Each structure stands twice: as structure tokens, then as C-alpha cells.
Tab-separated table of C-alpha atoms and ligand atoms in Angstrom:
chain	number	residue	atom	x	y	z
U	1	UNK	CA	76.362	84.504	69.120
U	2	UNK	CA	78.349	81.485	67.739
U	3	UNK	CA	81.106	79.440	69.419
U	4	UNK	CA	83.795	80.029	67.439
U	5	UNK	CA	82.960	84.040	68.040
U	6	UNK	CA	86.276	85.465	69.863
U	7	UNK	CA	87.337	85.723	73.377
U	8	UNK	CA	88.002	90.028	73.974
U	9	UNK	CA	90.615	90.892	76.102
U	10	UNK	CA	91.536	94.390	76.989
U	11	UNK	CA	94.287	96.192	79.534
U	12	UNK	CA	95.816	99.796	79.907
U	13	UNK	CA	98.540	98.392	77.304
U	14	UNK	CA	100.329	95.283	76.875
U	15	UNK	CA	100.183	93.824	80.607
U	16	UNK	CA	97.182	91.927	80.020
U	17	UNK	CA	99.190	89.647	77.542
U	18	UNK	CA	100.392	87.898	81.026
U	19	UNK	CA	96.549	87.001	81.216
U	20	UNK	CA	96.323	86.038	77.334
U	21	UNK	CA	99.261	84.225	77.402
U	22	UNK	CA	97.036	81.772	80.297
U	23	UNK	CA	94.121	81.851	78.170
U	24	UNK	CA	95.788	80.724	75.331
U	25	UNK	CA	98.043	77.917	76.458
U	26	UNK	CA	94.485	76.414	78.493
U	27	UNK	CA	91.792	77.245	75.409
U	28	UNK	CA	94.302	77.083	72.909
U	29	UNK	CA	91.234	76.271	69.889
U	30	UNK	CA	89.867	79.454	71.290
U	31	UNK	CA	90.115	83.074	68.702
U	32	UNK	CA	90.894	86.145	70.370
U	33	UNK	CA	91.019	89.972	70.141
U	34	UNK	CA	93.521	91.652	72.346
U	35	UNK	CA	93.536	95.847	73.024
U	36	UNK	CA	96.150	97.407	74.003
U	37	UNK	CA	95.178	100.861	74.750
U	38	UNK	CA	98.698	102.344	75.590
U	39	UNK	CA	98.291	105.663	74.712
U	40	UNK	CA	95.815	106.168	77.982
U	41	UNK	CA	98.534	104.283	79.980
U	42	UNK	CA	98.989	104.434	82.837
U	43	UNK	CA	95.381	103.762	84.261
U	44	UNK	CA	96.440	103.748	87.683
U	45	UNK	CA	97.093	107.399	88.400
U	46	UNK	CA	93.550	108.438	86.851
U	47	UNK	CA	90.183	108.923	88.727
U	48	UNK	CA	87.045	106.340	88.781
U	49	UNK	CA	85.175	108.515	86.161
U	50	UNK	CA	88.210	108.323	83.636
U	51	UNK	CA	89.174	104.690	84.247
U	52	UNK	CA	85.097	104.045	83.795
U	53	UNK	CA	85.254	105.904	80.774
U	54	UNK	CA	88.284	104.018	79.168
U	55	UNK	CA	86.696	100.798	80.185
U	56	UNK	CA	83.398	101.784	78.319
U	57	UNK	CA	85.201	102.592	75.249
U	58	UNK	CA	87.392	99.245	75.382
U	59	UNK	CA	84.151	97.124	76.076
U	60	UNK	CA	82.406	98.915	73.043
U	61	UNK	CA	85.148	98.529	70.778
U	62	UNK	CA	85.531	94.319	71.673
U	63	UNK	CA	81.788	94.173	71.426
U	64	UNK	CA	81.810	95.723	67.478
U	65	UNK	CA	84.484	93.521	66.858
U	66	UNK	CA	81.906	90.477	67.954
U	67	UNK	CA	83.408	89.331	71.311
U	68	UNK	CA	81.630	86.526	73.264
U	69	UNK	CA	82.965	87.354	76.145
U	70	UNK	CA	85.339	90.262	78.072
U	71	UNK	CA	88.355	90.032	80.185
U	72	UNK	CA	89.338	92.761	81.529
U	73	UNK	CA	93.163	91.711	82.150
U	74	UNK	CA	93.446	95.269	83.873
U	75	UNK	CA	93.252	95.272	87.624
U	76	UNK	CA	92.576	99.072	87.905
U	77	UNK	CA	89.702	98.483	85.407
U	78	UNK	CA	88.182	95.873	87.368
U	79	UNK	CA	88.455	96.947	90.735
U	80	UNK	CA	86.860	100.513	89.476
U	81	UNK	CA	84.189	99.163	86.827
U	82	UNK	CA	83.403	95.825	86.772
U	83	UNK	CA	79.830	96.034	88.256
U	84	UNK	CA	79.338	98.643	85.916
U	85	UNK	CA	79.879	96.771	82.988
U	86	UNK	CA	77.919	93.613	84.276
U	87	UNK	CA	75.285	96.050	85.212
U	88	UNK	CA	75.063	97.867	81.437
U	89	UNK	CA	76.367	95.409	79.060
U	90	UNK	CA	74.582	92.255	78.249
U	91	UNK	CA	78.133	89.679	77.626
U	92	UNK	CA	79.531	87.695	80.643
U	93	UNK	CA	82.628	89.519	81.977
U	94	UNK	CA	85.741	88.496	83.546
U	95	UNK	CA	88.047	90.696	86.113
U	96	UNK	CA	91.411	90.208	87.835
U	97	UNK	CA	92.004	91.745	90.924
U	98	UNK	CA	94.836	90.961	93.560
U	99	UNK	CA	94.554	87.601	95.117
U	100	UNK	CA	94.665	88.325	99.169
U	101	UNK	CA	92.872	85.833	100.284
U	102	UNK	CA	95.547	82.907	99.328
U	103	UNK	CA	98.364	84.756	100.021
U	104	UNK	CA	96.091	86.080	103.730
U	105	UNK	CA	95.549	82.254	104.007
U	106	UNK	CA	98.544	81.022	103.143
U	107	UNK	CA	100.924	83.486	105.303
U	108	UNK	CA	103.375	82.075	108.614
U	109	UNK	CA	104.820	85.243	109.325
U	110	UNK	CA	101.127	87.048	109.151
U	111	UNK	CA	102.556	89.847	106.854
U	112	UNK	CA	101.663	89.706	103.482
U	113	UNK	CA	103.051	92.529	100.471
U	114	UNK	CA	100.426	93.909	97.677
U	115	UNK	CA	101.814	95.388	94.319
U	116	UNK	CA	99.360	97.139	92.848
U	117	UNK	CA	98.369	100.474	91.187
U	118	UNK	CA	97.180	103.873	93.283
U	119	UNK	CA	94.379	102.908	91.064
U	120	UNK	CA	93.143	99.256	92.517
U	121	UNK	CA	94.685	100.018	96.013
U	122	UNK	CA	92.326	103.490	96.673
U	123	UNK	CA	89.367	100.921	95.294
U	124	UNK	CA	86.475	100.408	97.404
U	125	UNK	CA	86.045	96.798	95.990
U	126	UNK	CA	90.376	96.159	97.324
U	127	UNK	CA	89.147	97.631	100.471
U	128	UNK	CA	86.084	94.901	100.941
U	129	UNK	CA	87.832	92.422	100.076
U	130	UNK	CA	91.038	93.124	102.773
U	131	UNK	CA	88.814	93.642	104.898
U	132	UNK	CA	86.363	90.695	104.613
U	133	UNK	CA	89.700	87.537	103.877
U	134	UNK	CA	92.889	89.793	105.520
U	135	UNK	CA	91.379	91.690	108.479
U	136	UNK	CA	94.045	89.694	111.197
U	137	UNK	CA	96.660	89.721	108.310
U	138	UNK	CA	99.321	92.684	108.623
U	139	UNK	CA	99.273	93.788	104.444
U	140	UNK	CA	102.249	95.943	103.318
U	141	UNK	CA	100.619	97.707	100.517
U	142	UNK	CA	102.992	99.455	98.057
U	143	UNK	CA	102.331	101.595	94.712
U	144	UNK	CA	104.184	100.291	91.764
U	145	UNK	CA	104.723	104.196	90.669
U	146	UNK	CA	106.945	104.403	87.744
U	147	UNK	CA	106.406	100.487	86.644
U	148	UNK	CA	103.965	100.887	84.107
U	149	UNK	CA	105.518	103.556	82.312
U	150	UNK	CA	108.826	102.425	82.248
U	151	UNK	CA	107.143	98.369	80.886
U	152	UNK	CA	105.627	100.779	78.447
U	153	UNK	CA	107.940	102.475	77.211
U	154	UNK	CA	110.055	99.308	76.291
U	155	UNK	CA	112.723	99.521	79.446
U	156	UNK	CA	111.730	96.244	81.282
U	157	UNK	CA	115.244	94.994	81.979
U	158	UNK	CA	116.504	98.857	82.255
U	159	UNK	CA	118.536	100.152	85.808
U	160	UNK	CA	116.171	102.418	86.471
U	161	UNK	CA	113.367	99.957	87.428
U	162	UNK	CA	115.852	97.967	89.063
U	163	UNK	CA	116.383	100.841	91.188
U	164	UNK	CA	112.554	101.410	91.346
U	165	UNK	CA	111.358	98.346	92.131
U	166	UNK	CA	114.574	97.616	95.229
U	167	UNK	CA	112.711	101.050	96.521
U	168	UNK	CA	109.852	99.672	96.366
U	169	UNK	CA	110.216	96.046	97.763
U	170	UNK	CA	112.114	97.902	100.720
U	171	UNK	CA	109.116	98.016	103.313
U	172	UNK	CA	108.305	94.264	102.059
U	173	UNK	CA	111.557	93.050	103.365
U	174	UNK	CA	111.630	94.982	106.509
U	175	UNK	CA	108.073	93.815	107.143
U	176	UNK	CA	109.547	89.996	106.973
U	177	UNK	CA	106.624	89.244	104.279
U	178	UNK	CA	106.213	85.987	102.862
U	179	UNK	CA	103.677	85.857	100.440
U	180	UNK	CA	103.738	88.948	97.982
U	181	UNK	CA	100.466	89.432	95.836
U	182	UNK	CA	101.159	90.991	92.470
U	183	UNK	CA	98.467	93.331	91.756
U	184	UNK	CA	98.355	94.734	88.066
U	185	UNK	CA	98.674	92.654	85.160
U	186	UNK	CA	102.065	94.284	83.853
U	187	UNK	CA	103.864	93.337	86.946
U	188	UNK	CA	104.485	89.051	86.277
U	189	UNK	CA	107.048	90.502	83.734
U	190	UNK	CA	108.783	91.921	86.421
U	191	UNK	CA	109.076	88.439	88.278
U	192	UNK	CA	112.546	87.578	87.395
U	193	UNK	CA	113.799	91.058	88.810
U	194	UNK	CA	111.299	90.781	91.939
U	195	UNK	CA	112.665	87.293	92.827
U	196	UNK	CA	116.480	89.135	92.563
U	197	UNK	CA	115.408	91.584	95.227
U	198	UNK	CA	113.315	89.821	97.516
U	199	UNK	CA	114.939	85.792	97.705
U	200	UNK	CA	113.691	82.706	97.125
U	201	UNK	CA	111.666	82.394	100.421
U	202	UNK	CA	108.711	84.776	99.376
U	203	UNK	CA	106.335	83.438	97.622
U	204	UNK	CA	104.891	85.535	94.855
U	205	UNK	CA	101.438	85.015	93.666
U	206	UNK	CA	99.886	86.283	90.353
U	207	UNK	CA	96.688	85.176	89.333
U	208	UNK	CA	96.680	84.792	85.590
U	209	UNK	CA	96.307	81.172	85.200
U	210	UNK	CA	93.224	81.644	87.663
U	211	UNK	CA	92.021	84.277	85.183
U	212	UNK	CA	92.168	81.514	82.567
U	213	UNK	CA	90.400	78.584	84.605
U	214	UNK	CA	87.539	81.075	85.857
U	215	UNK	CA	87.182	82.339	81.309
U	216	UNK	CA	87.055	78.591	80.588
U	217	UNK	CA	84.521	77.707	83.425
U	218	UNK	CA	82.128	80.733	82.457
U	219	UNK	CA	82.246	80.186	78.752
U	220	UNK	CA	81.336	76.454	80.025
U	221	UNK	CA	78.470	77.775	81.494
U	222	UNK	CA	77.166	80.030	78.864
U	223	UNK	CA	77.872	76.818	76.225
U	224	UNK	CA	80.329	79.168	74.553
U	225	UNK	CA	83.339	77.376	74.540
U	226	UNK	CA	84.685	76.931	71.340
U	227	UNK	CA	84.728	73.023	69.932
U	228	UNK	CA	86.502	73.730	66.108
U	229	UNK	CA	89.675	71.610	66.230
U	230	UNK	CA	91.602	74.336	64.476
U	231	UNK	CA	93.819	76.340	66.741
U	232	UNK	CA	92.739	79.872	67.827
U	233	UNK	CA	93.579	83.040	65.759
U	234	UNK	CA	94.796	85.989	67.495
U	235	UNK	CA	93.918	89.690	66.577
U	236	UNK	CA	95.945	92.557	68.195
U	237	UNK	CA	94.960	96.218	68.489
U	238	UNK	CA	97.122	99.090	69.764
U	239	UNK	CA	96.439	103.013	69.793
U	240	UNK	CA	100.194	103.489	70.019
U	241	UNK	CA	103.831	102.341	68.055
U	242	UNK	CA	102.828	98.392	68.010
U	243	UNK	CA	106.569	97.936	68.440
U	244	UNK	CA	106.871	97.422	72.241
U	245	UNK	CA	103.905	95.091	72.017
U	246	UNK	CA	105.141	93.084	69.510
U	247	UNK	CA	108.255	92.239	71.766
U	248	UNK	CA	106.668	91.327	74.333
U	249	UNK	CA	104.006	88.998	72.749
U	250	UNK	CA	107.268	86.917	71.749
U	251	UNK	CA	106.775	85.203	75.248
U	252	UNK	CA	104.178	83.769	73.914
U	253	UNK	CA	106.554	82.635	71.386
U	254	UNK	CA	104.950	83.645	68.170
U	255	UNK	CA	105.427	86.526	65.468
U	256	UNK	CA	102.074	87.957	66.127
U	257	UNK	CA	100.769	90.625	63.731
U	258	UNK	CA	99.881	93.832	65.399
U	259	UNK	CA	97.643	96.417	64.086
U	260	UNK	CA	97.211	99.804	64.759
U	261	UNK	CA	94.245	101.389	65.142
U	262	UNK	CA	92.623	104.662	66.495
U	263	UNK	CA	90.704	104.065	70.261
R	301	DGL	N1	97.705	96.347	83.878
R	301	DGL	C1	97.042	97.355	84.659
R	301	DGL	C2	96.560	96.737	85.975
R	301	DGL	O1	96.460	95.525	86.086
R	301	DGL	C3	97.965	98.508	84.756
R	301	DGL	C4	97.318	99.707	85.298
R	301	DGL	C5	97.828	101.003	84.804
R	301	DGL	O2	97.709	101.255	83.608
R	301	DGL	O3	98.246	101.782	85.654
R	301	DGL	O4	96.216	97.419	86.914
């Protein structure tokens, strides 16, 4: 495996471009391959055996394509497959999952708010961890049903997930929360909107830069960090119309090329 081999990166769809978007502003001489696999969106709603399946096929796919290294920038995925994958797969792997045990640390009011998918929340490996760094902590969890589809489908800024997500900050507010853990990878585009609903005094933690620091410490470990002076290139695969991706890799301020591709 050589250095300059590329980072592989996968999600349900184009969320995990919030965790990309990290990576590549902190290992910016580092290439990457990014799958979007949109048209088994939303991951959330399916069982363990499905999501392990999808992950499978996504791992198999970055590992043909020659990836040093996975992130799964999918917090469904991780929380239902991660020790699978370490277990069966012989490439260092990197998970998200919600970050509790700031926001658990962190809260005055003792009430902290979890975004997150049926998916992660039902997860034995969510359920350890509240339990082991939130057990005196009151936690308001809440399903973000209806966000992916609607980020998905290219209606980020639409009324109707205005509407959605005011329902479903509700039982944060009433709860007086002050930290509120964003729990799936699509949701930090939905900051701007969140911060509308729920003020200024809630603090809102996503954990993508943490993502990046914990890629760049493993690759340091494994000596595959990537020391050509050339910045990174970026390769983008999508089993769906690449156009909603394409729009939203523009926060990362660059035309990107996207291809599709069957997965
Ligand atoms: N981005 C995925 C996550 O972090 C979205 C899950 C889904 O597809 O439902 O959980």
C-alpha cells in the first residue's frame, strides 16, 4: 500500500461530504474517493442485516478502488457495523457516531437533545455509550424522520423541513436543553435552520472536524499519511442523478466532477 494511495469515504448519500469537507481542509495533500450511495438512502429506517449489507458493498467497492483507509461518514453505518468491518476487513477504519459524552459533560441544565436516525438511536453501541458517559444526564432523543429524504432529494432550504425540523426541535425546547448533539452526517447542513428554531443559547455539537483529527492521527500511526506536496485529488461516485451532489459539494467551494456509477 503506498502513501499517496486514497483516503475512502462512504455515507447513505451526500451527508458524509460534512465529514470530507474536515478531512480535506486538515489533510488537504491527501487523494480521496467519496460514495455516495443515494439510491439505498435513507439508511436509517432499514434493519442491522441491510445496513450491514450496504456497508459491505461500500467497503468492497473503496477497497477495489485501492483505499488506504475507510471512513464511514455514516452514523447508522457505524453504530450498526463497525466491529464488523474491523473484524473482516484487513484496512484501519474510521466511524462517527453522536458525541454524548461532551455535550453529557458539558451540560448546566443536565438535559441534553440527540438528532439522529431510528437507525443509530435503536443501536446497541448508542445505547452503551449513553449509558456508560450520560447515565445522570436527562437525553431528549428525537428521530430526524423525513430529513434525509427531503436533503436528498435537493429541498434543503424548502418549508417543508422547516416545518419538520420546528416539530422536531419541539421536545428539545420544552426540555430546556442546552447542548444538542447532531447525530447523522446530513444534519450540519441543517445548522443554519436549527440555530433559527432553537436560539443562540444551545450549543450544537457535530463531530466532523473530530472525524478528521482521529483519520489524520490513525493514518499517523499506520505511516500512511500522505507527504507529496501536490494537493489531493478528489474522486466522486454516486448510484443516483449526480446533480444534488454536485450542489452541495460547492461548500467545499470547488466544481467537483461527479461520476456515476452502478453500486
Ligand atoms: N448520514 C447518515 C447518518 O449519519 C444518514 C443515515 C440515513 O441514510 O438515514 O446516519
Amino acid at each position: 500500500m503506498s502513501n499517496s494511495n486514497p483516503i475512502g469515504i462512504f455515507d447513505s448519500g451526500i451527508g458524509g461530504t460534512s465529514i470530507l469537507k474536515e478531512i480535506i481542509s486538515l489533510l488537504p495533500n491527501e487523494n480521496t474517493v467519496y460514495l455516495s450511495d443515494s439510491k439505498n438512502a435513507p439508511y436509517g429506517d432499514k434493519n442491522k442485516d441491510s445496513i450491514l449489507n450496504l456497508s459491505v458493498k461500500n467497503t468492497e467497492l473503496l477497497i477495489e478502488k485501492g483505499c488506504k483507509i475507510i471512513v464511514v461518514a455514516c452514523n447508522t453505518a457505524t453504530t450498526n457495523t463497525i466491529s464488523y468491518l474491523r473484524e473482516n476487513y484487513d484496512i484501519p477504519f474510521i466511524g462517527i457516531e453522536p458525541a454524548i459524552k461532551p455535550a453529557a459533560l458539558k451540560t448546566k441544565t443536565n438535559c441534553i437533545g440527540i438528532l439522529a436516525t431510528k437507525g443509530t438511536l435503536s443501536s446497541a453501541l448508542f445505547s452503551k455509550t449513553s449509558e456508560i458517559f450520560a447515565s445522570n444526564v436527562k437525553i431528549i432523543e428525537q428521530v430526524g424522520t423525513g430529513l434525509v429524504e427531503l436533503i436528498e432529494s435537493g429541498k434543503l432550504n424548502s418549508k417543508e423541513m422547516t416545518q419538520i425540523l420546528k416539530t422536531h426541535m419541539e421536545p428539545m425546547i420544552q426540555n430546556n436543553i442546552d447542548y444538542l448533539v447532531l447525530g447523522c452526517t446530513h444534519y450540519p447542513y441543517l445548522i443554519p435552520q436549527i440555530r433559527n428554531i432553537i436560539g443562540s443559547n444551545v450549543q450544537i455539537i457535530d463531530s466532523g472536524l473530530a472525524v478528521a483529527k482521529q483519520t489524520q492521527n490513525i493514518l499517523s500511526t499506520f505511516d500512511l499519511l500522505n507527504f507529496e506536496k501536490e494537493i489531493g485529488a478528489h474522486q466522486f461516485f454516486i448510484n443516483t442523478n449526480p446533480k444534488v451532489l454536485k450542489k452541495i459539494l460547492l461548500n467545499i467551494e470547488e466544481d467537483y466532477s461527479v461520476e456515476k456509477l452502478e453500486f
